[in-house]
Amino acid sequence: MQKKLAVAMLCLIALCFTALGEEAVLHSYDGKYQYVQFGQYPKEEGKAILWRVLKADDENILLLSENIMDFMQAHSDSGSFSDVVKSDIHKYITQDLAQNAFSEEERASFAEGDALSLPAPELLKDKNLGFTTKKALTANATDYAKAKGASSNSRYWMNAVSKTNNRAMRVVRGDGSMGFISVESAGGIRPTLKLNTELVTIEMGTGTKEDPFIFNVTKETIDKVKAEKQAEEERIRQEEEKRLLEEQAEQKRREEEHKKAEKAVEEAQNALIQAQENKASAEEIKRLSEELEAKKEELLNMVSIKIEGFPLLTAEGFLPEGSEEFISVDEEKGEWRYCSDQLRIEILKHERIFEEKRRTRYFTAEIVAPKGTQPFKTYPFHENRVVNRDAYKAKQSDIARKHNLVLAFGADYYIYRTGRPGVKTGVDIRDGQILFDDPSTRTKLTFPPLDMMALYPDGDMKVFTQNELTASELLLSGASDVFSFGPWLIRDGELNESYNNYGYNPNPRVAIGMVEPGHYFLLVAEGRIKPSRGLKSKESGYILNELGCKTAFNLDGGWTSSIIFMGNQLNQLDNNGVHNNARPQNEVIGVGISNKLPEYIKP
């Protein structure tokens, strides 16, 4: 009964307000707009969003924001723009704005599909909805949008690509005319919102602009959200229970097979001893010996894994304890490998064509260390880490050789920024000691932004924006090392799509990412040379995301770029070939120590 009453209240049949004292009725535009409040401006606390009612029937209510609520680029890089659905602005509206402007219950009342969206040109051309003049299409900007660069009557984006320029999107200009601008230009956000009629009610108001209806979600919506949350929790619980049962069953199966294999080895060994005691023939002794070795190999395989390019490894992915280091170098194939009982590294060289037929070579280094340990450590050239940036530097390969590092690469080159008037150094912590607590401001738009990456003793890696935490707060969080450069590329599994001024040109790049504690990837791209033009920072993030990284950070690139394996630089920085010529540094980040380094160093 309540459901029918709600539909009756909101249906299209009643096209106007009833007399004072009777219930208010929602209707489509009929020469006069009705207004409603629903949701809150995310950046203007406590201020409800005002909407025009364009259409209302017994299924859906279509609303248009009365004001321009934000001002931003449609996409940060026109070269990578393909369509609206894959743009930065679409992600912002459907994810960020939807999450921040509406409660969980309010979002449950959204209609199917992209309920929150930019307005389509066809909608704004519909005269039956009141868009009969250019003035009817203009809109005022909120104070927040003005602070972002919008004018009082500003242009705003439409949900369509330009028909004549595939790197531009259509807009409504400040005077109400329609046109298009580059996706890298800024425009206003004036979204439409489609609601499910049955899931909202009119709580109060008369529907005028001065006294708008206030929408509220129905009991059915709240119950629906609650039921969906409970169902999701139950699904997760059941999946976890199923996973544990499967793991237990698999563990039991392995234990039984292992016991059988151990028994088979014991029986084969006893058979060989018995044969030797009975002075069996040489052929019989040989056969039993071979059978014993085969049983031992079978037992070993049960607790080992095979990774291409490496010898048989333990179940954890390393060499058995006490084994001699495994080192493999194949420059022709572009493959370098290292493994010990505590570390595994595989470096691969790739070649890939990016947009605009841009050919780029890059290296990936997969790094696996025991869980609960931190494999990355900074190694300085000299104990003096904070002053005289020119006196205490050396070739990065020389620093790697000095410390016998298996893998080394450049860090954030903080020493370059020290002592320069007007230049922020950033927050830099090494081995639990604060070297610099000189963070950037959030208004810093020049490269690098001085975002931060923190390393933790348990192997964790976290990234932070400018000024998000102080040096003391980072130490209190347990960070042992903090690097300032950026931008951060991936955080909590989400790619950074927001930056527009950092690393947008192809260049040599260095980035580091974490799949999970104990499993990492280093990415080093060659650039500014004939065979390789380089990567944009965002592309570094894409590659590390493809590799499964949930956290990633951009370190200093350009001539600071380096990937050094067993004392030799692998990446090429100029057109004269590969040399140990990366920019001299005061430190490198290193992984693993090997006493065999001198055997592999090239003259």
Coordinates of C-alpha atoms in Angstrom, one line a residue:
M1 CA 0.0 0.0 0.0
Q2 CA 2.8 2.4 1.0
K3 CA 4.6 1.6 -2.3
K4 CA 1.5 2.4 -4.4
L5 CA 1.0 5.7 -2.4
A6 CA 4.6 6.7 -3.2
V7 CA 4.1 6.1 -6.9
A8 CA 0.9 8.0 -6.8
M9 CA 2.6 10.9 -5.2
L10 CA 5.3 11.1 -7.8
C11 CA 3.6 9.9 -11.0
L12 CA 3.3 11.9 -14.2
I13 CA -0.5 12.0 -14.1
A14 CA -0.6 14.8 -11.6
L15 CA 1.2 17.6 -13.6
C16 CA 1.0 20.4 -11.1
F17 CA 0.8 21.3 -7.4
T18 CA -2.5 20.9 -5.7
A19 CA -4.1 23.6 -3.5
L20 CA -2.5 24.7 -0.3
G21 CA -2.9 22.0 2.4
E22 CA -3.0 19.1 0.0
E23 CA -0.1 16.8 -0.8
A24 CA 2.7 18.1 -3.1
V25 CA 3.0 16.3 -6.4
L26 CA 6.1 16.0 -8.6
H27 CA 5.7 16.5 -12.4
S28 CA 7.7 17.0 -15.5
Y29 CA 8.5 20.4 -16.9
D30 CA 5.3 22.1 -18.1
G31 CA 6.4 25.7 -18.6
K32 CA 7.5 25.9 -15.0
Y33 CA 10.3 24.1 -13.2
Q34 CA 10.0 22.4 -9.9
Y35 CA 13.1 22.2 -7.7
V36 CA 14.4 19.6 -5.2
Q37 CA 17.2 19.3 -2.7
F38 CA 19.1 16.0 -2.8
G39 CA 22.6 15.2 -1.7
Q40 CA 25.2 17.7 -0.5
Y41 CA 28.0 19.6 -2.3
P42 CA 31.1 17.6 -1.3
K43 CA 33.3 20.6 -0.9
E44 CA 30.8 22.9 0.7
E45 CA 29.9 21.2 4.0
G46 CA 26.2 21.3 5.0
K47 CA 25.0 22.8 1.7
A48 CA 22.4 20.7 -0.1
I49 CA 22.5 20.3 -3.9
L50 CA 19.7 22.1 -5.7
W51 CA 18.2 20.4 -8.8
R52 CA 15.7 21.2 -11.5
V53 CA 13.1 18.5 -12.2
L54 CA 13.2 17.9 -16.0
K55 CA 11.1 14.7 -16.2
A56 CA 9.1 12.7 -13.7
D57 CA 7.0 9.5 -14.2
D58 CA 6.1 6.4 -12.4
E59 CA 9.6 4.9 -13.1
N60 CA 12.2 7.6 -13.0
I61 CA 12.9 11.2 -12.1
L62 CA 15.4 13.1 -14.2
L63 CA 17.1 16.0 -12.5
L64 CA 19.6 18.7 -13.7
S65 CA 21.9 20.5 -11.3
E66 CA 20.8 24.1 -11.0
N67 CA 24.4 25.3 -10.5
I68 CA 27.8 24.5 -11.8
M69 CA 29.3 22.7 -8.8
D70 CA 32.9 22.2 -9.9
F71 CA 35.4 23.2 -12.6
M72 CA 38.0 20.9 -14.0
Q73 CA 39.7 19.3 -17.0
A74 CA 37.8 16.6 -18.8
H75 CA 41.0 14.6 -19.3
S76 CA 44.6 15.4 -18.3
D77 CA 46.1 14.1 -21.5
S78 CA 44.5 14.8 -24.8
G79 CA 46.8 12.3 -26.5
S80 CA 45.4 9.4 -24.5
F81 CA 41.7 10.6 -24.7
S82 CA 39.5 8.2 -26.6
D83 CA 35.9 8.6 -25.4
V84 CA 33.9 10.2 -22.5
V85 CA 33.5 6.9 -20.7
K86 CA 37.2 6.4 -20.3
S87 CA 37.9 10.0 -19.4
D88 CA 39.0 11.5 -16.0
I89 CA 35.8 13.5 -15.7
H90 CA 33.6 10.4 -16.2
K91 CA 35.5 8.7 -13.4
Y92 CA 35.2 11.7 -11.2
I93 CA 31.5 12.0 -11.6
T94 CA 30.5 8.4 -11.4
Q95 CA 32.9 7.5 -8.6
D96 CA 34.3 10.4 -6.6
L97 CA 31.2 12.7 -6.8
A98 CA 28.7 9.9 -6.4
Q99 CA 30.6 8.7 -3.3
N100 CA 31.2 12.1 -1.7
A101 CA 28.0 13.9 -2.5
F102 CA 25.5 11.2 -1.6
S103 CA 25.0 8.8 1.3
E104 CA 24.9 5.1 0.8
E105 CA 21.1 5.1 1.1
E106 CA 20.8 8.0 -1.4
R107 CA 23.0 6.1 -3.9
A108 CA 20.7 3.1 -3.6
S109 CA 17.9 5.2 -5.0
F110 CA 19.8 5.9 -8.2
A111 CA 18.3 4.4 -11.4
E112 CA 20.2 1.7 -13.3
G113 CA 23.3 2.5 -15.3
D114 CA 25.2 5.8 -15.0
A115 CA 22.6 7.6 -13.0
L116 CA 24.9 10.5 -12.3
S117 CA 26.3 11.9 -15.6
L118 CA 27.1 14.9 -17.7
P119 CA 24.1 16.2 -19.6
A120 CA 23.7 14.9 -23.2
P121 CA 23.5 17.6 -26.0
E122 CA 20.2 16.1 -27.1
L123 CA 18.7 16.7 -23.7
L124 CA 19.8 20.3 -23.6
K125 CA 18.3 20.9 -27.1
D126 CA 14.9 19.6 -26.0
K127 CA 12.5 22.6 -26.1
N128 CA 9.9 20.5 -24.3
L129 CA 12.1 20.7 -21.3
G130 CA 12.3 24.5 -21.3
F131 CA 15.6 24.9 -23.3
T132 CA 14.1 27.3 -25.8
T133 CA 16.8 30.0 -25.6
K134 CA 20.5 30.3 -25.0
K135 CA 19.8 32.0 -21.7
A136 CA 17.8 29.0 -20.6
L137 CA 21.1 26.9 -20.8
T138 CA 23.2 29.2 -18.7
A139 CA 24.0 28.4 -15.1
N140 CA 25.6 30.1 -12.1
A141 CA 28.7 28.6 -10.5
T142 CA 29.0 27.8 -6.9
D143 CA 31.6 29.5 -4.8
Y144 CA 33.7 26.4 -4.8
A145 CA 33.6 26.2 -8.7
K146 CA 34.6 29.9 -8.8
A147 CA 37.5 29.2 -6.6
K148 CA 38.6 26.5 -9.1
G149 CA 38.5 29.1 -11.9
A150 CA 34.9 29.2 -13.1
S151 CA 33.2 32.6 -13.8
S152 CA 29.7 33.5 -12.6
N153 CA 28.2 32.2 -15.8
S154 CA 30.7 29.7 -16.9
R155 CA 30.9 27.0 -19.6
Y156 CA 30.1 23.5 -18.6
W157 CA 30.8 20.1 -20.1
M158 CA 28.4 17.9 -22.0
N159 CA 28.5 14.1 -22.3
A160 CA 29.7 14.0 -25.9
V161 CA 32.9 14.1 -28.0
S162 CA 33.2 16.8 -30.6
K163 CA 32.3 15.6 -34.1
T164 CA 35.1 17.6 -35.7
N165 CA 37.9 17.1 -33.1
N166 CA 38.3 13.8 -31.4
R167 CA 40.5 15.3 -28.6
A168 CA 37.7 17.7 -27.6
M169 CA 34.4 17.5 -25.8
R170 CA 31.3 19.5 -26.3
V171 CA 30.4 22.3 -23.9
V172 CA 27.7 24.8 -23.2
R173 CA 29.5 28.2 -23.3
G174 CA 28.9 31.0 -20.7
D175 CA 26.4 32.7 -23.1
G176 CA 24.4 29.5 -23.5
S177 CA 25.6 28.6 -27.0
M178 CA 27.0 25.2 -27.7
G179 CA 30.6 24.4 -28.9
F180 CA 33.6 22.3 -28.0
I181 CA 37.0 22.7 -26.3
S182 CA 40.1 20.5 -25.8
V183 CA 39.7 17.9 -23.0
E184 CA 42.8 19.5 -21.4
S185 CA 40.9 22.8 -20.9
A186 CA 38.8 23.4 -17.8
G187 CA 35.0 23.3 -17.8
G188 CA 32.2 23.2 -15.4
I189 CA 30.4 20.2 -13.8
R190 CA 26.7 20.5 -14.1
P191 CA 25.5 16.9 -13.9
T192 CA 22.1 15.2 -14.4
L193 CA 20.8 12.7 -12.0
K194 CA 18.2 9.9 -12.6
L195 CA 16.4 8.5 -9.6
N196 CA 14.1 5.5 -9.2
T197 CA 10.7 7.0 -8.5
E198 CA 9.6 4.3 -6.1
L199 CA 12.7 4.7 -3.8
V200 CA 12.4 8.4 -2.9
T201 CA 9.6 10.5 -1.2
I202 CA 8.9 14.2 -0.8
E203 CA 9.6 15.0 2.8
M204 CA 8.8 18.8 2.8
G205 CA 8.8 21.9 0.7
T206 CA 6.6 23.4 -2.0
G207 CA 8.9 22.8 -5.0
T208 CA 9.8 26.4 -5.8
K209 CA 13.4 27.5 -6.1
E210 CA 13.0 29.4 -2.8
D211 CA 11.3 26.5 -1.0
P212 CA 12.4 23.3 -2.9
F213 CA 11.1 19.9 -2.2
I214 CA 13.4 17.9 0.1
F215 CA 13.8 14.4 -1.1
N216 CA 14.2 11.5 1.4
V217 CA 14.9 7.9 0.7
T218 CA 12.1 5.5 1.5
K219 CA 12.1 2.7 4.1
E220 CA 12.3 0.3 1.2
T221 CA 15.6 1.9 0.1
I222 CA 17.1 1.7 3.6
D223 CA 16.0 -1.9 3.9
K224 CA 17.4 -2.6 0.5
V225 CA 20.8 -1.1 1.5
K226 CA 20.8 -3.1 4.7
A227 CA 19.9 -6.3 2.9
E228 CA 22.5 -5.8 0.3
K229 CA 25.2 -5.1 2.9
Q230 CA 24.2 -8.2 4.9
A231 CA 24.2 -10.3 1.7
E232 CA 27.6 -9.0 0.7
E233 CA 29.0 -9.8 4.2
E234 CA 27.5 -13.2 4.0
R235 CA 28.9 -13.8 0.6
I236 CA 32.4 -12.8 1.8
R237 CA 32.0 -15.0 4.9
Q238 CA 31.0 -18.0 2.8
E239 CA 33.8 -17.4 0.3
E240 CA 36.4 -17.1 3.1
E241 CA 35.0 -20.3 4.7
K242 CA 35.1 -22.1 1.4
R243 CA 38.7 -20.9 0.8
L244 CA 39.8 -22.1 4.2
L245 CA 38.2 -25.5 3.7
E246 CA 39.8 -25.8 0.3
E247 CA 43.2 -24.8 1.8
Q248 CA 42.8 -27.3 4.6
A249 CA 41.8 -30.1 2.2
E250 CA 44.7 -29.2 -0.1
Q251 CA 47.1 -29.1 2.9
K252 CA 45.9 -32.5 4.0
R253 CA 46.3 -34.0 0.5
R254 CA 49.8 -32.7 0.3
E255 CA 50.7 -34.0 3.7
E256 CA 49.4 -37.5 2.8
E257 CA 51.3 -37.4 -0.5
H258 CA 54.4 -36.2 1.3
K259 CA 54.2 -39.1 3.8
K260 CA 53.7 -41.6 1.0
A261 CA 56.8 -40.1 -0.8
E262 CA 58.9 -40.3 2.4
K263 CA 57.8 -43.9 3.0
A264 CA 58.7 -44.7 -0.7
V265 CA 62.2 -43.1 -0.1
E266 CA 62.6 -45.1 3.1
E267 CA 61.6 -48.4 1.4
A268 CA 63.9 -47.7 -1.6
Q269 CA 66.8 -47.0 0.8
N270 CA 66.1 -50.1 2.8
A271 CA 65.9 -52.2 -0.4
L272 CA 69.3 -50.8 -1.5
I273 CA 70.9 -51.5 1.9
Q274 CA 69.4 -55.0 1.9
A275 CA 70.8 -55.7 -1.6
Q276 CA 74.2 -54.4 -0.6
E277 CA 74.2 -56.6 2.5
N278 CA 73.1 -59.6 0.4
K279 CA 75.9 -58.8 -2.1
A280 CA 73.5 -58.5 -5.0
S281 CA 74.7 -58.0 -8.6
A282 CA 76.2 -54.7 -9.7
E283 CA 73.3 -54.3 -12.1
E284 CA 70.7 -54.8 -9.2
I285 CA 72.6 -52.3 -7.0
K286 CA 72.7 -49.8 -9.9
R287 CA 68.9 -50.3 -10.5
L288 CA 68.0 -49.8 -6.8
S289 CA 70.3 -46.8 -6.5
E290 CA 68.6 -45.1 -9.5
E291 CA 65.2 -46.0 -8.0
L292 CA 66.2 -44.3 -4.7
E293 CA 67.4 -41.2 -6.5
A294 CA 64.2 -41.0 -8.4
K295 CA 62.1 -41.3 -5.2
K296 CA 64.3 -38.6 -3.6
E297 CA 63.7 -36.3 -6.6
E298 CA 60.0 -37.0 -6.4
L299 CA 60.0 -36.0 -2.7
L300 CA 62.0 -32.9 -3.4
N301 CA 59.6 -31.8 -6.2
M302 CA 56.6 -32.0 -3.7
V303 CA 58.0 -29.1 -1.6
S304 CA 59.6 -27.1 -4.5
I305 CA 58.4 -24.8 -7.2
K306 CA 59.8 -24.3 -10.7
I307 CA 60.1 -20.7 -12.1
E308 CA 61.3 -20.3 -15.6
G309 CA 64.9 -19.3 -15.8
F310 CA 65.7 -20.4 -12.2
P311 CA 66.8 -23.7 -10.7
L312 CA 64.3 -25.7 -8.5
L313 CA 63.2 -23.4 -5.6
T314 CA 61.7 -23.9 -2.3
A315 CA 57.9 -23.5 -1.8
E316 CA 58.7 -19.9 -0.7
G317 CA 60.4 -19.2 -4.0
F318 CA 64.1 -19.2 -2.9
L319 CA 67.1 -21.5 -3.1
P320 CA 67.3 -24.1 -0.3
E321 CA 69.1 -22.7 2.8
G322 CA 72.9 -22.7 2.5
S323 CA 72.8 -23.0 -1.3
E324 CA 75.3 -21.1 -3.5
E325 CA 73.9 -18.0 -5.2
F326 CA 72.4 -18.4 -8.6
I327 CA 73.3 -15.6 -11.1
S328 CA 72.4 -15.6 -14.8
V329 CA 73.2 -12.9 -17.4
D330 CA 71.8 -13.0 -20.9
E331 CA 72.2 -9.5 -22.5
E332 CA 71.2 -10.7 -25.9
K333 CA 67.8 -11.8 -24.6
G334 CA 67.6 -9.0 -22.2
E335 CA 67.3 -11.2 -19.1
W336 CA 69.2 -11.0 -15.8
R337 CA 68.4 -13.2 -12.8
Y338 CA 69.6 -13.6 -9.2
C339 CA 68.5 -16.0 -6.5
S340 CA 69.7 -16.8 -3.0
D341 CA 68.0 -18.4 0.0
Q342 CA 66.6 -14.9 1.0
L343 CA 66.1 -13.1 -2.3
R344 CA 64.9 -13.5 -5.9
I345 CA 65.3 -11.0 -8.7
E346 CA 64.4 -11.2 -12.3
I347 CA 65.1 -8.3 -14.7
L348 CA 63.6 -8.3 -18.2
K349 CA 64.0 -5.8 -21.0
H350 CA 60.9 -4.8 -23.0
E351 CA 60.1 -2.9 -26.1
R352 CA 56.6 -1.4 -26.6
I353 CA 54.9 1.1 -28.8
F354 CA 52.8 3.7 -27.1
E355 CA 50.5 6.3 -28.5
E356 CA 51.6 8.3 -31.5
K357 CA 53.8 5.4 -32.6
R358 CA 56.2 6.2 -29.7
R359 CA 58.7 3.3 -29.4
T360 CA 60.0 2.9 -25.9
R361 CA 62.3 0.4 -24.2
Y362 CA 62.0 -0.3 -20.5
F363 CA 63.2 -2.7 -17.8
T364 CA 61.1 -4.4 -15.2
A365 CA 62.8 -6.0 -12.1
E366 CA 60.6 -8.4 -10.1
I367 CA 61.9 -8.5 -6.5
V368 CA 60.7 -11.2 -4.1
A369 CA 61.9 -11.3 -0.5
P370 CA 60.7 -13.2 2.6
K371 CA 57.5 -11.8 4.1
G372 CA 58.1 -9.6 7.1
T373 CA 61.4 -8.2 5.8
Q374 CA 62.2 -4.9 4.0
P375 CA 64.6 -5.6 1.0
F376 CA 65.1 -2.0 0.1
K377 CA 67.8 0.1 1.8
T378 CA 69.6 3.3 1.0
Y379 CA 73.4 3.1 0.6
P380 CA 75.3 6.4 0.8
F381 CA 78.5 7.3 -0.9
H382 CA 79.6 9.2 2.2
E383 CA 78.4 9.6 5.8
N384 CA 77.7 13.2 5.0
R385 CA 74.1 13.1 3.7
V386 CA 72.8 16.6 4.2
V387 CA 75.3 19.3 3.1
N388 CA 77.7 20.1 0.2
R389 CA 75.8 18.4 -2.6
D390 CA 78.7 18.4 -4.9
A391 CA 81.6 17.1 -2.7
Y392 CA 80.0 13.8 -1.5
K393 CA 78.7 12.2 -4.7
A394 CA 79.8 9.4 -7.0
K395 CA 78.6 7.4 -10.0
Q396 CA 75.7 5.3 -9.0
S397 CA 77.4 2.2 -10.3
D398 CA 80.5 3.0 -8.1
I399 CA 78.3 3.3 -5.0
A400 CA 76.7 -0.1 -5.9
R401 CA 80.1 -1.7 -6.3
K402 CA 81.3 -0.2 -3.1
H403 CA 78.5 -1.9 -1.2
N404 CA 78.5 -5.1 -3.3
L405 CA 74.8 -4.5 -4.2
V406 CA 73.0 -7.1 -6.4
L407 CA 70.5 -4.5 -7.6
A408 CA 70.7 -0.7 -7.3
F409 CA 68.9 2.3 -8.7
G410 CA 68.6 6.0 -8.2
A411 CA 66.4 7.5 -5.4
D412 CA 64.8 10.9 -5.1
Y413 CA 68.0 13.0 -5.5
Y414 CA 67.0 15.2 -2.5
I415 CA 70.6 16.6 -2.2
Y416 CA 70.0 18.5 -5.5
R417 CA 67.3 20.5 -3.8
T418 CA 69.2 21.4 -0.6
G419 CA 70.4 24.9 -0.1
R420 CA 68.7 26.3 -3.1
P421 CA 66.8 29.6 -2.4
G422 CA 63.0 29.1 -2.7
V423 CA 63.3 25.4 -3.4
K424 CA 61.7 22.9 -1.0
T425 CA 63.7 19.8 -0.2
G426 CA 60.8 17.7 0.9
V427 CA 60.5 15.2 3.8
D428 CA 63.5 12.8 3.8
I429 CA 64.1 10.1 6.3
R430 CA 66.8 7.5 6.2
D431 CA 67.3 4.6 8.6
G432 CA 64.8 6.2 11.0
Q433 CA 66.6 9.6 11.1
I434 CA 64.9 12.8 9.8
L435 CA 67.3 14.4 7.3
F436 CA 64.9 17.1 6.1
D437 CA 61.4 18.2 7.2
D438 CA 60.8 20.7 4.5
P439 CA 57.5 19.7 2.8
S440 CA 56.0 21.2 -0.3
T441 CA 52.7 23.0 -0.1
R442 CA 49.6 21.6 -1.7
T443 CA 49.6 24.5 -4.2
K444 CA 52.9 23.3 -5.7
L445 CA 52.1 22.5 -9.3
T446 CA 55.7 22.3 -10.7
F447 CA 57.5 19.0 -11.1
P448 CA 58.2 17.2 -8.9
P449 CA 55.2 17.7 -6.6
L450 CA 57.2 16.2 -3.6
D451 CA 54.7 13.5 -2.8
M452 CA 56.1 10.9 -0.4
M453 CA 56.9 7.2 -0.4
A454 CA 57.5 5.5 3.0
L455 CA 59.2 2.1 3.6
Y456 CA 58.4 0.1 6.7
P457 CA 60.6 -2.6 8.4
D458 CA 57.9 -5.3 7.7
G459 CA 58.2 -4.8 4.0
D460 CA 55.3 -2.5 3.6
M461 CA 55.4 0.5 1.2
K462 CA 52.9 3.4 1.4
V463 CA 52.5 6.6 -0.6
F464 CA 51.3 10.0 0.5
T465 CA 50.4 13.4 -1.1
Q466 CA 52.2 16.6 -0.4
N467 CA 51.9 17.6 3.3
E468 CA 49.6 14.7 4.1
L469 CA 51.8 13.7 7.1
T470 CA 54.7 15.4 8.9
A471 CA 58.1 13.8 9.3
S472 CA 57.3 13.1 12.9
E473 CA 54.0 11.5 12.0
L474 CA 55.7 9.3 9.5
L475 CA 58.2 8.1 12.1
L476 CA 55.4 7.5 14.5
S477 CA 53.7 5.4 11.9
G478 CA 56.8 3.1 11.8
A479 CA 58.4 4.3 8.6
S480 CA 62.2 3.7 8.4
D481 CA 62.8 5.6 5.1
V482 CA 60.8 8.3 3.4
F483 CA 61.5 9.6 -0.1
S484 CA 60.1 12.9 -1.6
F485 CA 59.6 13.1 -5.3
G486 CA 56.4 11.8 -7.0
P487 CA 53.8 11.9 -8.1
W488 CA 52.4 8.8 -6.4
L489 CA 51.2 6.5 -9.2
I490 CA 49.0 3.9 -7.4
R491 CA 47.5 4.0 -4.0
D492 CA 45.3 1.3 -2.4
G493 CA 45.0 -0.3 -5.9
E494 CA 43.7 2.9 -7.5
L495 CA 45.7 4.7 -10.3
N496 CA 46.4 8.4 -9.8
E497 CA 44.4 10.0 -12.6
S498 CA 44.2 13.5 -11.0
Y499 CA 47.6 15.1 -11.6
N500 CA 47.9 17.2 -14.7
N501 CA 51.3 19.0 -14.4
Y502 CA 53.6 16.2 -13.4
G503 CA 55.5 14.1 -15.9
Y504 CA 53.2 14.5 -18.9
N505 CA 56.0 14.4 -21.4
P506 CA 57.8 11.2 -22.5
N507 CA 61.1 10.9 -20.6
P508 CA 63.4 8.4 -18.9
R509 CA 61.5 7.3 -15.8
V510 CA 62.1 5.3 -12.6
A511 CA 59.2 4.0 -10.6
I512 CA 58.8 1.4 -7.9
G513 CA 55.7 -0.6 -7.0
M514 CA 54.5 -3.2 -4.5
V515 CA 52.1 -6.0 -5.2
E516 CA 52.1 -7.0 -1.5
P517 CA 54.8 -6.9 1.2
G518 CA 57.6 -9.1 0.0
H519 CA 56.7 -8.8 -3.7
Y520 CA 57.8 -5.7 -5.7
F521 CA 58.5 -4.3 -9.2
L522 CA 61.0 -1.7 -10.3
L523 CA 60.4 0.0 -13.6
V524 CA 63.1 1.9 -15.5
A525 CA 62.4 3.4 -18.9
E526 CA 64.9 4.6 -21.4
G527 CA 64.2 8.0 -23.1
R528 CA 65.5 10.9 -25.1
I529 CA 67.5 8.5 -27.4
K530 CA 66.8 7.3 -30.9
P531 CA 65.6 3.7 -30.0
S532 CA 63.5 4.9 -27.1
R533 CA 61.5 8.1 -26.6
G534 CA 60.5 7.4 -23.0
L535 CA 57.3 7.2 -20.8
K536 CA 54.9 9.6 -19.3
S537 CA 54.5 9.3 -15.5
K538 CA 51.0 8.1 -15.9
E539 CA 52.1 5.3 -18.3
S540 CA 54.6 4.1 -15.6
G541 CA 51.6 3.8 -13.4
Y542 CA 49.7 1.8 -16.0
I543 CA 52.6 -0.6 -16.5
L544 CA 53.0 -1.2 -12.8
N545 CA 49.2 -1.7 -12.4
E546 CA 49.3 -4.3 -15.2
L547 CA 52.0 -6.1 -13.2
G548 CA 49.6 -6.2 -10.2
C549 CA 51.0 -3.4 -8.0
K550 CA 48.7 -2.0 -5.4
T551 CA 51.1 0.8 -4.5
A552 CA 53.5 2.7 -6.8
F553 CA 55.6 5.8 -6.8
N554 CA 57.6 7.9 -9.3
L555 CA 61.2 8.5 -8.4
D556 CA 63.7 10.9 -10.0
G557 CA 64.1 10.1 -13.7
G558 CA 66.0 11.8 -16.5
W559 CA 69.7 11.4 -16.1
T560 CA 69.2 10.1 -12.6
S561 CA 67.5 7.0 -14.1
S562 CA 69.5 3.8 -13.5
I563 CA 69.1 0.1 -13.1
I564 CA 72.4 -1.5 -11.9
F565 CA 72.8 -5.3 -11.7
M566 CA 75.9 -6.8 -10.2
G567 CA 77.7 -3.5 -10.5
N568 CA 76.8 -2.7 -14.2
Q569 CA 74.3 -0.1 -15.4
L570 CA 71.9 -1.8 -17.8
N571 CA 69.9 1.2 -19.2
Q572 CA 71.1 3.5 -22.0
L573 CA 71.0 7.3 -21.3
D574 CA 72.5 8.7 -24.5
N575 CA 72.9 7.7 -28.1
N576 CA 76.4 6.4 -27.6
G577 CA 75.3 3.1 -26.1
V578 CA 75.1 1.7 -22.5
H579 CA 77.7 3.1 -20.1
N580 CA 77.9 3.6 -16.3
N581 CA 76.9 7.2 -16.9
A582 CA 73.8 7.9 -14.7
R583 CA 74.0 11.2 -12.8
P584 CA 76.4 11.1 -9.8
Q585 CA 74.5 10.7 -6.6
N586 CA 75.0 10.9 -2.9
E587 CA 73.2 7.5 -2.4
V588 CA 71.4 4.7 -4.2
I589 CA 68.6 2.3 -3.2
G590 CA 70.0 -1.2 -3.1
V591 CA 68.6 -4.7 -2.9
G592 CA 70.7 -7.7 -1.8
I593 CA 74.5 -8.1 -1.3
S594 CA 76.7 -10.5 -3.2
N595 CA 80.4 -11.2 -2.7
K596 CA 80.5 -12.4 -6.3
L597 CA 80.1 -8.9 -7.6
P598 CA 83.8 -8.5 -8.8
E599 CA 83.4 -11.5 -11.1
Y600 CA 80.6 -9.7 -13.0
I601 CA 81.9 -6.1 -13.2
K602 CA 82.7 -5.0 -16.7
P603 CA 85.9 -3.1 -17.3

